[in-house]
Short mmCIF file of C-alpha atoms in Angstrom, two decimals:
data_model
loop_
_atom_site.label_atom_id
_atom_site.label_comp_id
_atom_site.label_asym_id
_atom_site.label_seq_id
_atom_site.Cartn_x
_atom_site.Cartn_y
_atom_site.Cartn_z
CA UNK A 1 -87.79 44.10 1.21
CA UNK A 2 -86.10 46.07 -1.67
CA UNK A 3 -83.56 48.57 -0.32
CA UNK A 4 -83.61 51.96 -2.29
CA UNK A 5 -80.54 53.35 -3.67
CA UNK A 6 -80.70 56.22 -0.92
CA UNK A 7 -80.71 52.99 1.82
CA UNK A 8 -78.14 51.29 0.28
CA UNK A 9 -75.86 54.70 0.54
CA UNK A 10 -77.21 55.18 4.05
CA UNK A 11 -75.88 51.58 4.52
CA UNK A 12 -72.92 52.17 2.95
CA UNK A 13 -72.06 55.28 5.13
CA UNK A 14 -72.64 53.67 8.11
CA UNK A 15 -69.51 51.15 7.26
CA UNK A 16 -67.80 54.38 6.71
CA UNK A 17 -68.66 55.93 9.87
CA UNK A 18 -66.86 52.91 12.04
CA UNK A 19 -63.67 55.16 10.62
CA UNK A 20 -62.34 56.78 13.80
CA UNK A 21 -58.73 56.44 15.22
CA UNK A 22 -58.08 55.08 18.59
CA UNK A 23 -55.12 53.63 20.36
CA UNK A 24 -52.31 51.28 18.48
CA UNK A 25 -52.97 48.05 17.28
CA UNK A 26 -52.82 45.23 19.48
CA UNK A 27 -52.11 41.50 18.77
CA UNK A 28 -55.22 39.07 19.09
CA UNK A 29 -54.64 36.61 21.87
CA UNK A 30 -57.51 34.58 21.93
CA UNK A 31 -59.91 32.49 19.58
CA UNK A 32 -62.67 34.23 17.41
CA UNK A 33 -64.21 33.43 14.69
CA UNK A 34 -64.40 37.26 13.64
CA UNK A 35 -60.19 38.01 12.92
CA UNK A 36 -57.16 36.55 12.87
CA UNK A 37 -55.32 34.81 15.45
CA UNK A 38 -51.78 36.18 16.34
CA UNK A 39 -50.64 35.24 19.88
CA UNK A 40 -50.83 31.36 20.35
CA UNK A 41 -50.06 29.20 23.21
CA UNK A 42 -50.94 25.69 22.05
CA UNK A 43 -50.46 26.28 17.88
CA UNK A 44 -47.96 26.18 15.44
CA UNK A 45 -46.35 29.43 14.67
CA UNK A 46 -43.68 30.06 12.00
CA UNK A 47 -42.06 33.75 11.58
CA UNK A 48 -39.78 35.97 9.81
CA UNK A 49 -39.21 39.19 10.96
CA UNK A 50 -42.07 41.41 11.20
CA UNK A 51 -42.76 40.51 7.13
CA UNK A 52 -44.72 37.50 8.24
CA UNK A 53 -46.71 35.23 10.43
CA UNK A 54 -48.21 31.87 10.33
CA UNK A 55 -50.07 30.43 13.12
CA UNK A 56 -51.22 26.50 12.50
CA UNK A 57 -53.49 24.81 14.18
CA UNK A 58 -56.08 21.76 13.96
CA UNK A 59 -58.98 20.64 15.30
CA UNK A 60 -61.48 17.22 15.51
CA UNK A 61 -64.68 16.42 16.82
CA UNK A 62 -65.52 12.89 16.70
CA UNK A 63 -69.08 11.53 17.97
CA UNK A 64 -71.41 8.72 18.37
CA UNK A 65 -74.87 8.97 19.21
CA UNK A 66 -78.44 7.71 18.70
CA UNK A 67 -81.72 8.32 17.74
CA UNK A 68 -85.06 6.13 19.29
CA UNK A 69 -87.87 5.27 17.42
CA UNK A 70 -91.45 7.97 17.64
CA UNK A 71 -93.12 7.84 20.44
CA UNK A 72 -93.29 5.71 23.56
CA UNK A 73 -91.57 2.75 21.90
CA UNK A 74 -87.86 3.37 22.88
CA UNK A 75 -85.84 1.32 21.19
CA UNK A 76 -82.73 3.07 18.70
CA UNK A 77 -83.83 4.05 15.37
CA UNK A 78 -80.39 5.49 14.24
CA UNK A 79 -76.93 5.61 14.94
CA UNK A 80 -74.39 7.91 14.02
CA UNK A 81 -70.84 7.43 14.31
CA UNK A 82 -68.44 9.88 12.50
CA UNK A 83 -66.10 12.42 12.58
CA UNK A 84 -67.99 15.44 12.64
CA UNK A 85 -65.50 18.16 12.18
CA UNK A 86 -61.65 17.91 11.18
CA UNK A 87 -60.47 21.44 10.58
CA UNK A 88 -57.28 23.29 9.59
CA UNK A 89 -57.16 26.55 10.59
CA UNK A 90 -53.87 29.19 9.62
CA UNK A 91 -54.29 33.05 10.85
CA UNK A 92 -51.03 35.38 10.48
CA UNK A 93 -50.03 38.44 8.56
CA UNK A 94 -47.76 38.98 5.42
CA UNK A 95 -45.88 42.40 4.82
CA UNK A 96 -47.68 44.17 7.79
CA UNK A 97 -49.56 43.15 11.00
CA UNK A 98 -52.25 45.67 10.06
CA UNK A 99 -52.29 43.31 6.94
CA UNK A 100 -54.05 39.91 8.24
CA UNK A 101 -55.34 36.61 7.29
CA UNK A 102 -57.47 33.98 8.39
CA UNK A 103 -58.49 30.63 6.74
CA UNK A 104 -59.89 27.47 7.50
CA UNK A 105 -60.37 24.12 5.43
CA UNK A 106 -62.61 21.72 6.31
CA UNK A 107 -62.32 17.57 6.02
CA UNK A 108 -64.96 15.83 7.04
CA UNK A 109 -67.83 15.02 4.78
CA UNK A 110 -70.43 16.44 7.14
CA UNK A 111 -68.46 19.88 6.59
CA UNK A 112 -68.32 20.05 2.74
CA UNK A 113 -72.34 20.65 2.19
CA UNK A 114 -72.59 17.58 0.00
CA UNK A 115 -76.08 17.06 1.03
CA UNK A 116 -76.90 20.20 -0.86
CA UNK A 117 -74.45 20.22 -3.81
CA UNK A 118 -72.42 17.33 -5.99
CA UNK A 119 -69.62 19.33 -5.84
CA UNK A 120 -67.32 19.20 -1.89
CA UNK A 121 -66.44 22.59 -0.62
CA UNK A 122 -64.02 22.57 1.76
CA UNK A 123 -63.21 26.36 1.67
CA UNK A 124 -65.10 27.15 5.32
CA UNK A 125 -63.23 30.97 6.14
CA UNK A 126 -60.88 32.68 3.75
CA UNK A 127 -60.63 36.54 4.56
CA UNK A 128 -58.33 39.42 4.26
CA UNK A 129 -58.50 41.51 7.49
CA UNK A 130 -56.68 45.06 7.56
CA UNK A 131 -56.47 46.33 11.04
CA UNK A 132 -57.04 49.90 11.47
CA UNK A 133 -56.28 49.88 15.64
CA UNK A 134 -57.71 47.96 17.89
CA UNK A 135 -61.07 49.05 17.69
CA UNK A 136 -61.41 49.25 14.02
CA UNK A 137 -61.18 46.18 11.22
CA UNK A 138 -61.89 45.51 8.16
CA UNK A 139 -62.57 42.46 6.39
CA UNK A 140 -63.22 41.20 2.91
CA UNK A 141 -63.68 37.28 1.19
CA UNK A 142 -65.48 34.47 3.06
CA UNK A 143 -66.42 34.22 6.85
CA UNK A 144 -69.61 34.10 9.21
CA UNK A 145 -71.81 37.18 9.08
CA UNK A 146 -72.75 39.01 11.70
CA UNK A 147 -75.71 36.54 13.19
CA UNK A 148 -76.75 35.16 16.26
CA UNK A 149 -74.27 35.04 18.74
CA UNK A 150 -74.39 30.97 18.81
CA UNK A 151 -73.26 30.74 15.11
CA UNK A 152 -70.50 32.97 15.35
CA UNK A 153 -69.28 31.05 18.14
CA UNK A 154 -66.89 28.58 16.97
CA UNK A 155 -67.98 24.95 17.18
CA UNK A 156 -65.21 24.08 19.02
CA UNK A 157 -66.51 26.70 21.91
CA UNK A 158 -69.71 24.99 22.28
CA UNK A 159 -70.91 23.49 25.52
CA UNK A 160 -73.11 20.58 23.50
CA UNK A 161 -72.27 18.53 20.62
CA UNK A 162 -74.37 20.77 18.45
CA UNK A 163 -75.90 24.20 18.11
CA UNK A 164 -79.79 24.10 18.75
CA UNK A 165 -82.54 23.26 16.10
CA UNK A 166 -83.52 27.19 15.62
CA UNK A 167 -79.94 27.95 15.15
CA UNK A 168 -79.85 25.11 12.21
CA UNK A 169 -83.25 26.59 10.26
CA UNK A 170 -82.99 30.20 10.85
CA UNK A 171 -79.13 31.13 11.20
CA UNK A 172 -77.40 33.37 8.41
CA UNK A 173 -74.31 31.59 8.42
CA UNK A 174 -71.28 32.31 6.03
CA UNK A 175 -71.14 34.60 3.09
CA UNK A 176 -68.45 36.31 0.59
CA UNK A 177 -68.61 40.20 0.88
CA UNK A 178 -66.59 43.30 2.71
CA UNK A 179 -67.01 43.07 6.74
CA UNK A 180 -66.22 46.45 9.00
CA UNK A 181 -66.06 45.99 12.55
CA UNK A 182 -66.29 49.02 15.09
CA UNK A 183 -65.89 49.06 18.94
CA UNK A 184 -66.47 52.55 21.21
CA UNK A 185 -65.27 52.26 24.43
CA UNK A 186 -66.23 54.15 27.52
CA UNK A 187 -65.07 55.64 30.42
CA UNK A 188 -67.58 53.10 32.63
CA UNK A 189 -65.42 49.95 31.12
CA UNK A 190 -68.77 49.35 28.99
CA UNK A 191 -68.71 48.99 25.62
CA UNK A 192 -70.88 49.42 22.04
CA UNK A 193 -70.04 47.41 19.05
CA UNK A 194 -71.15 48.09 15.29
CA UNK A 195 -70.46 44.93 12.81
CA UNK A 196 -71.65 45.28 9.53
CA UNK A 197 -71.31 43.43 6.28
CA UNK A 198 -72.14 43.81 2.28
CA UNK A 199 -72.11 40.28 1.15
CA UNK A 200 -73.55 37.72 -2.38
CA UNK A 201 -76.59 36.65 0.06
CA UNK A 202 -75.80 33.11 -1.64
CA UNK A 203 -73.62 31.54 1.27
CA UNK A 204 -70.02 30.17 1.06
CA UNK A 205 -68.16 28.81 -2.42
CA UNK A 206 -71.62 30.48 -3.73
CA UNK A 207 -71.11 30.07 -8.05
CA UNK A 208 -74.78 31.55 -8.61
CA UNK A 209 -74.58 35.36 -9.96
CA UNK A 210 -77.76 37.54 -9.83
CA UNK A 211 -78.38 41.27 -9.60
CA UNK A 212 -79.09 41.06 -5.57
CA UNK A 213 -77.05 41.91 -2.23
CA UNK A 214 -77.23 41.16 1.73
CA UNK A 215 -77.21 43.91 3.74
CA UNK A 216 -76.30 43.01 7.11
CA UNK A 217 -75.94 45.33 10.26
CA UNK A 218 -74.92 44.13 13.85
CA UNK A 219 -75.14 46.22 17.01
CA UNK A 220 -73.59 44.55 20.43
CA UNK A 221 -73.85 46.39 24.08
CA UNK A 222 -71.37 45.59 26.58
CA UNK A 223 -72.73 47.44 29.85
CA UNK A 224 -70.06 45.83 32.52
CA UNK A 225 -67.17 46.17 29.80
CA UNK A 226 -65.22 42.89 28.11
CA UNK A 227 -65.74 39.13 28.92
CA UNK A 228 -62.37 37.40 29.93
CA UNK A 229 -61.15 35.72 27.38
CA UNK A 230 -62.98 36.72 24.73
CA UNK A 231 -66.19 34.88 26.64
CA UNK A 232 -69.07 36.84 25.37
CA UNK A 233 -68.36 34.40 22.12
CA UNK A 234 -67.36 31.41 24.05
CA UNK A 235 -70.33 29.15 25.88
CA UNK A 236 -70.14 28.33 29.33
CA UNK A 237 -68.30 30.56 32.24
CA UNK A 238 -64.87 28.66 32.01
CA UNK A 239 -63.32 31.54 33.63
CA UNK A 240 -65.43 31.92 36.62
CA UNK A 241 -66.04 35.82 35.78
CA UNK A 242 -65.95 37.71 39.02
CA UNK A 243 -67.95 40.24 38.20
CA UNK A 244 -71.55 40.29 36.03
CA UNK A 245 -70.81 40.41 32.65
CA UNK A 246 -73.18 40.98 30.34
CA UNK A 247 -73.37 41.50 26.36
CA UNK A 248 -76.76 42.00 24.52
CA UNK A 249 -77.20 41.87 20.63
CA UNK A 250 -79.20 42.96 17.52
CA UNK A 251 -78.98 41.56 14.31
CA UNK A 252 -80.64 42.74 10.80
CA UNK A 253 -80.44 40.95 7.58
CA UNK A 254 -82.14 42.04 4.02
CA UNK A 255 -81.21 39.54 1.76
CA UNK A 256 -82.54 40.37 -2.16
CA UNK A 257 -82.76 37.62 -4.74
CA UNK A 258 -81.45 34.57 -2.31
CA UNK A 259 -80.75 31.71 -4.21
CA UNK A 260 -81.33 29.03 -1.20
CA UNK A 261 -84.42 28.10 1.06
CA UNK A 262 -82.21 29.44 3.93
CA UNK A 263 -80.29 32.54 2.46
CA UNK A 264 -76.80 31.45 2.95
CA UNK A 265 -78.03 28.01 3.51
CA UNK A 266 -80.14 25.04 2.16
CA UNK A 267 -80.93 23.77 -1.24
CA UNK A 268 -81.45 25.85 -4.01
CA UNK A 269 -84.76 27.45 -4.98
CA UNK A 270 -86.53 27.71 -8.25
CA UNK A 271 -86.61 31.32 -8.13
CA UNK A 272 -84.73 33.88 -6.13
CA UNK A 273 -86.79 35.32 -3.56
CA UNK A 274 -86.20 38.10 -0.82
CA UNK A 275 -85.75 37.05 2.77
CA UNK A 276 -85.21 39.36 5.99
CA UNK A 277 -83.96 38.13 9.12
CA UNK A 278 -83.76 39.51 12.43
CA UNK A 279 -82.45 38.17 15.75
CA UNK A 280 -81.95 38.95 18.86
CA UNK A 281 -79.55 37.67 21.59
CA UNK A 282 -77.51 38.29 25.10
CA UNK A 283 -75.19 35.99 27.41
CA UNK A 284 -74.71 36.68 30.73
CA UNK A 285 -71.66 35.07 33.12
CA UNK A 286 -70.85 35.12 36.23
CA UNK A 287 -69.05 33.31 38.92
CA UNK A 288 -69.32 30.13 36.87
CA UNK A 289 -73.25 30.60 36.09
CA UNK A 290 -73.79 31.38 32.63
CA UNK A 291 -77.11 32.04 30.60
CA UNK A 292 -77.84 32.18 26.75
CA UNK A 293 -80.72 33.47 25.22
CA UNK A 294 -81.53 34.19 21.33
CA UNK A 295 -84.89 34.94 19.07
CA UNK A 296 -84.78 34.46 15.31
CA UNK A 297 -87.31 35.73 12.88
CA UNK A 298 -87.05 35.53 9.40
CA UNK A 299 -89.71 36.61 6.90
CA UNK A 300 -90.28 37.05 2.94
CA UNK A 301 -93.04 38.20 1.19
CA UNK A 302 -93.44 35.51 -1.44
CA UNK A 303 -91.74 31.92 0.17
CA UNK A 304 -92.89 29.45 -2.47
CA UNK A 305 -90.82 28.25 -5.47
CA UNK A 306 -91.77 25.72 -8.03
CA UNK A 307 -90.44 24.14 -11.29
CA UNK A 308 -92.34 23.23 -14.69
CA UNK A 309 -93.21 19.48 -12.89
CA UNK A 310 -94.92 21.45 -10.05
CA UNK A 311 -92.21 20.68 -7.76
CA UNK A 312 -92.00 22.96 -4.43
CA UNK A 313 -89.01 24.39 -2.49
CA UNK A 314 -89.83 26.66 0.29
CA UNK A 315 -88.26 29.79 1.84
CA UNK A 316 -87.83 28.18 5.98
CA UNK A 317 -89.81 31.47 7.10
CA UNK A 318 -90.79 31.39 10.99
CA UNK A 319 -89.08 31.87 14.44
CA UNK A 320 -87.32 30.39 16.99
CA UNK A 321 -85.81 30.61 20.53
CA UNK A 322 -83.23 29.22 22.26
CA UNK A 323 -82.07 29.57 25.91
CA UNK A 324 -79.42 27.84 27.67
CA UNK A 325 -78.29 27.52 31.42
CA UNK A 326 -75.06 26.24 32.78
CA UNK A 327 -73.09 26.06 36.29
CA UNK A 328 -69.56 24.92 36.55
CA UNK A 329 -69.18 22.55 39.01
CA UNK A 330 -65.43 23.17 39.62
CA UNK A 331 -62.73 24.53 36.86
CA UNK A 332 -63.47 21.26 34.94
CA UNK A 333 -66.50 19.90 34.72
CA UNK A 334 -70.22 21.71 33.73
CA UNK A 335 -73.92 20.52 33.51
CA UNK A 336 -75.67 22.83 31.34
CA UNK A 337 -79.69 22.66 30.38
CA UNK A 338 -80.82 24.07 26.57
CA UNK A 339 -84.18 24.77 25.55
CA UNK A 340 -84.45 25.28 21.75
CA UNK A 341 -87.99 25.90 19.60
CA UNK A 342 -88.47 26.40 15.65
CA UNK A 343 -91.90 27.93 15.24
CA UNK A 344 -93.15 27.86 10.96
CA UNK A 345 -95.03 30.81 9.69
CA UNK A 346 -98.65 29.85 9.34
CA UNK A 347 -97.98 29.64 5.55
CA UNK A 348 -95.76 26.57 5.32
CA UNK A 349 -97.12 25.13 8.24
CA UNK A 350 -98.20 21.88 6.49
CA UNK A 351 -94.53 21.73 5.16
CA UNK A 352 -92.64 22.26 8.12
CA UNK A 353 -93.24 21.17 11.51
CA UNK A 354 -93.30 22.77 15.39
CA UNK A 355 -90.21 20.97 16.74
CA UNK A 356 -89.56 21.58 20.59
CA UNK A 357 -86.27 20.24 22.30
CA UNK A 358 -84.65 19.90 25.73
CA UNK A 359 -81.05 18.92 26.33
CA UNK A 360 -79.10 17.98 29.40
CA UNK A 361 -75.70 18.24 28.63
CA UNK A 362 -72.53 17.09 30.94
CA UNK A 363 -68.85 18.87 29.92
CA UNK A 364 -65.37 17.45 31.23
CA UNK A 365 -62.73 20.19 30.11
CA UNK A 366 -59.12 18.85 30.16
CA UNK A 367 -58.06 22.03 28.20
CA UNK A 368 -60.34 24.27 27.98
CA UNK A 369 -62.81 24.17 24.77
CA UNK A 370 -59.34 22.72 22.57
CA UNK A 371 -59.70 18.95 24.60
CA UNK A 372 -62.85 18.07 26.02
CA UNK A 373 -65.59 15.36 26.35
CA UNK A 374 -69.19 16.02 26.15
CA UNK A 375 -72.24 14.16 26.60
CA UNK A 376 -75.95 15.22 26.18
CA UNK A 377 -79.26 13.62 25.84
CA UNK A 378 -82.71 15.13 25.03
CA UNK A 379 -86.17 14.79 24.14
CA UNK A 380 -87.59 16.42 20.66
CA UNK A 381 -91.59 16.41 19.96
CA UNK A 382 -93.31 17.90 17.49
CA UNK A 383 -96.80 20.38 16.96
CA UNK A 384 -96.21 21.05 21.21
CA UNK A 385 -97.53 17.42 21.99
CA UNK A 386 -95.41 16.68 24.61
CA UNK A 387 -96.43 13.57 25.85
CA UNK A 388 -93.64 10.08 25.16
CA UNK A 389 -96.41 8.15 23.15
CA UNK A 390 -97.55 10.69 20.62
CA UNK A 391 -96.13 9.91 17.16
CA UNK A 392 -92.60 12.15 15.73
CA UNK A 393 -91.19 12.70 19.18
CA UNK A 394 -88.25 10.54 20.05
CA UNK A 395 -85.38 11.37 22.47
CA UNK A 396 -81.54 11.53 21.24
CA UNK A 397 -78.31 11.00 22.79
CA UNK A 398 -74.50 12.14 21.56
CA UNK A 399 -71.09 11.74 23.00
CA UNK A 400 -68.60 13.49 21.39
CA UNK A 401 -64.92 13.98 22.05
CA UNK A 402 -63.16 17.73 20.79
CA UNK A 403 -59.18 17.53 20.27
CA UNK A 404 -56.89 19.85 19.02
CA UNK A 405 -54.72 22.78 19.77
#
C-alpha cells in the first residue's frame, strides 16, 4: 500500500495530536523496553546533581537444549549450547530529566544478526527520549516499534526461553525513526494509549537508503487501569494482581520499499517491495493466572524477488497466532502452556511451511525476571499432521538460566 501525501500528513498530525499537558513528570521505576530507566534497585547508578544520570546494568541468558530427529524416531538431532544473550544496558538523563537516554549493546553472536550480514551489529537500542509529563514522550534513533506486545517485551521478561515461532516470522522488530507515545487517563482508573512511529522500514544499523518510509500506529486499551509493575509488558502474573487486569492492543504497519523478506528483519531482497502488517493482541492477569493472546497478518501485493541467475527471496507473507496460559504456583515458581502457529499465504506455500508448536514450560524465579531458571519442552509438526511418525515434526527441549541486575 502506497500512502498519499494527504495520509502521510494525516499520519503526521496524529503524532502531533498526542501534544496535551498533564501532570509533572515522574521518574520511571520499572523495566520497559519503551523509555528510559531512572529509579533502580538492583543497577548501577552514577549522578551529579540534577545535570546527569547513569543507570548500568547487565544481563545473560545462557542455554542448552536439543533438537530430535523427524518423526517417531526420537533420538537428538541437535544440540545447542551457548550464551544466548549478554547485554549492556545504560538509561539516564544529561542536562535535564525531561532530556533522556536509553541504550543497549549486545555481545553474543546470536545477537549481532551475523546470519544475515558479514558485518556484527551490536548497536540493539540507542534513543533520545524527551519527556513531555508523564503521559507524553517522545523518542527519536533506534528501538522496537510499536508491535506485538510479545516483542516489545524484553527478553529478559519472558516466561520461556524464547518468543514463539509467529513472533520470529511475522514480528516488526527494531527500526531507526521518531517515536511519540500518548496515554489518556480516566476517571474509571482505565486507560487509552496511542504509540506511533515514522521509521527507515529497513530494521536496526539499516545502511540501505531508498525513497520509502514505515508508518506505524499503535492503539492500547486499559479498561481496569495499570498492571503492577509495569505487567501488561511483563509475562506471567509475578505480582499476583488482585484485581482483573486487562490490556488489549492494535497494531498497523505500512512499510514502502522494504529492503528485507521480513521488513525490519531477514535477508535482503532483490527488489524493495511493500509489506503491511497488522496484529492484534491482549494479556489478561489475575491472582497469579495470566493469559496471552496475539494474531499477526502481514501482506504485500507483489512478494517475489529474483536476481539475473533466477535466484528467489520471498516476502514471509501469512499469519500467525499465539496464546499462552500460566498459573503461579506460589511467589516463585510457574508452569505455563504456549500454543504458537505460522500460517503461509497460499502464494509461497511451496516455500514456506505450516509449522504448529506446543510448549510446556516450568519457571523458578529467585529474583524476579533479573535471576531465574527456566525449562520447556515441546512438540513442532508441520502442514497440521500431527501425528509423532509423520516426517518434519520433532519435539525440542531448552534449559536456560537468566542473570543479571
Amino acid at each position: 500500500m502506497i500512502l498519499s501525501v494527504g495520509q502521510r500528513v494525516v499520519f503526521l498530525m496524529t503524532l502531533l495530536v498526542f501534544f496535551h499537558f498533564s501532570p509533572p513528570l515522574k521518574a520511571q521505576v520499572v523495566e520497559s523496553d519503551e523509555r528510559a530507566l531512572l529509579l533502580v534497585e538492583d543497577g548501577v547508578s552514577f549522578s551529579k546533581d540534577s545535570l546527569f544520570l547513569l543507570n548500568f546494568r547487565f544481563r545473560m541468558q545462557n542455554r542448552a537444549g536439543f533438537n530430535t530427529l523427524e518423526g517417531d524416531d526420537f533420538r537428538v538431532n541437535e544440540f545447542e549450547m551457548r550464551v544466548r544473550r549478554l547485554r549492556l544496558r545504560f538509561d539516564g538523563f544529561v542536562g535535564h530529566p525531561r532530556l533522556q537516554y536509553y541504550i543497549q549493546l549486545a555481545f553474543s553472536k546470536a545477537d549481532l544478526d551475523l546470519e544475515n550480514a558479514l558485518i556484527a551489529q551490536p548497536v540493539r537500542d540507542a534513543i533520545v527520549y524527551y519527556i513531555v509529563n508523564e503521559n507524553l514522550y517522545f523518542g527519536f534513533g533506534q528501538s522496537k516499534l510499536p508491535g506485538n506486545r510479545q516483542r516489545v517485551n524484553s527478553s529478559g521478561n519472558l516466561q520461556f526461553a524464547d518468543r514463539s515461532t509467529a513472533n520470529a516470522l511475522f514480528n516488526i522488530d527494531r527500526d531507526f525513526g521518531l517515536f511519540a507515545y500518548k496515554t489518556f487517563p480516566f476517571r474509571n482508573a482505565a486507560q487509552l494509549q496511542f504509540k506511533g512511529a515514522l521509521s527507515t522500514g529497513d530494521g536496526r544499523n539499516a545502511s540501505a537508503i531508498n525513497n520509502g518510509l514505515s508508518y506505524t500506529g499503535r492503539v492500547e486499551y486499559l479498561p481496569f487501569g495499570m498492571f503492577s509493575n509495569n505487567g501488561d509488558y511483563s509475562e506471567g502474573d509475578l505480582e499476583f494482581e488482585p484485581t482483573p487486569k486487562l490490556s488489549i492492543g492494535m497494531t498497523y504497519s505500512a512499510n514502502q520499499k522494504a529492503n528485507r523478506t521480513g521488513g525490519q528483519l531477514g535477508p535482503n531482497l532483490f527488489e524493495p517491495r511493500d509489506m503491511n502488517s497488522l496484529i492484534i493482541d491482549g494479556v489478561f492477569k489475575y491472582m497469579g493466572w495470566a493469559v496471552l493472546g496475539e494474531y499477526l497478518d502481514r501482506k504485500s501485493p507483489n512478494p517475489f524477488t529474483s536476481n539475473e541467475m533466477g535466484d528467489l527471496r520471498i516476502v514471509q507473507v501469512g499469519w500467525g497466532i499465539n496464546t499462552q496460559v500460566s498459573r503461579m504456583l506460589d511467589r516463585k515458581n510457574e508452569l505455563a502452556l504456549r500454543y504458537s502457529k505460522v500460517t503461509p499465504d497460499a502464494e509461497i506455500s511451496q516455500f514456506q511451511d505450516r509449522v504448529d508448536e506446543v510448549l510446556v514450560g516450568f519457571s523458578r524465579y529467585v529474583n524476579g525476571h533479573r535471576i531465574k531458571f527456566q525449562a520447556n519442552v515441546g512438540y513442532k509438526w508441520l502442514e497440521g499432521l500431527s501425528r509423532l511418525d509423520n516426517a518434519g515434526n520433532s519435539w525440542t527441549g531448552m534449559f536456560q538460566v537468566e542473570f543479571g541486575i
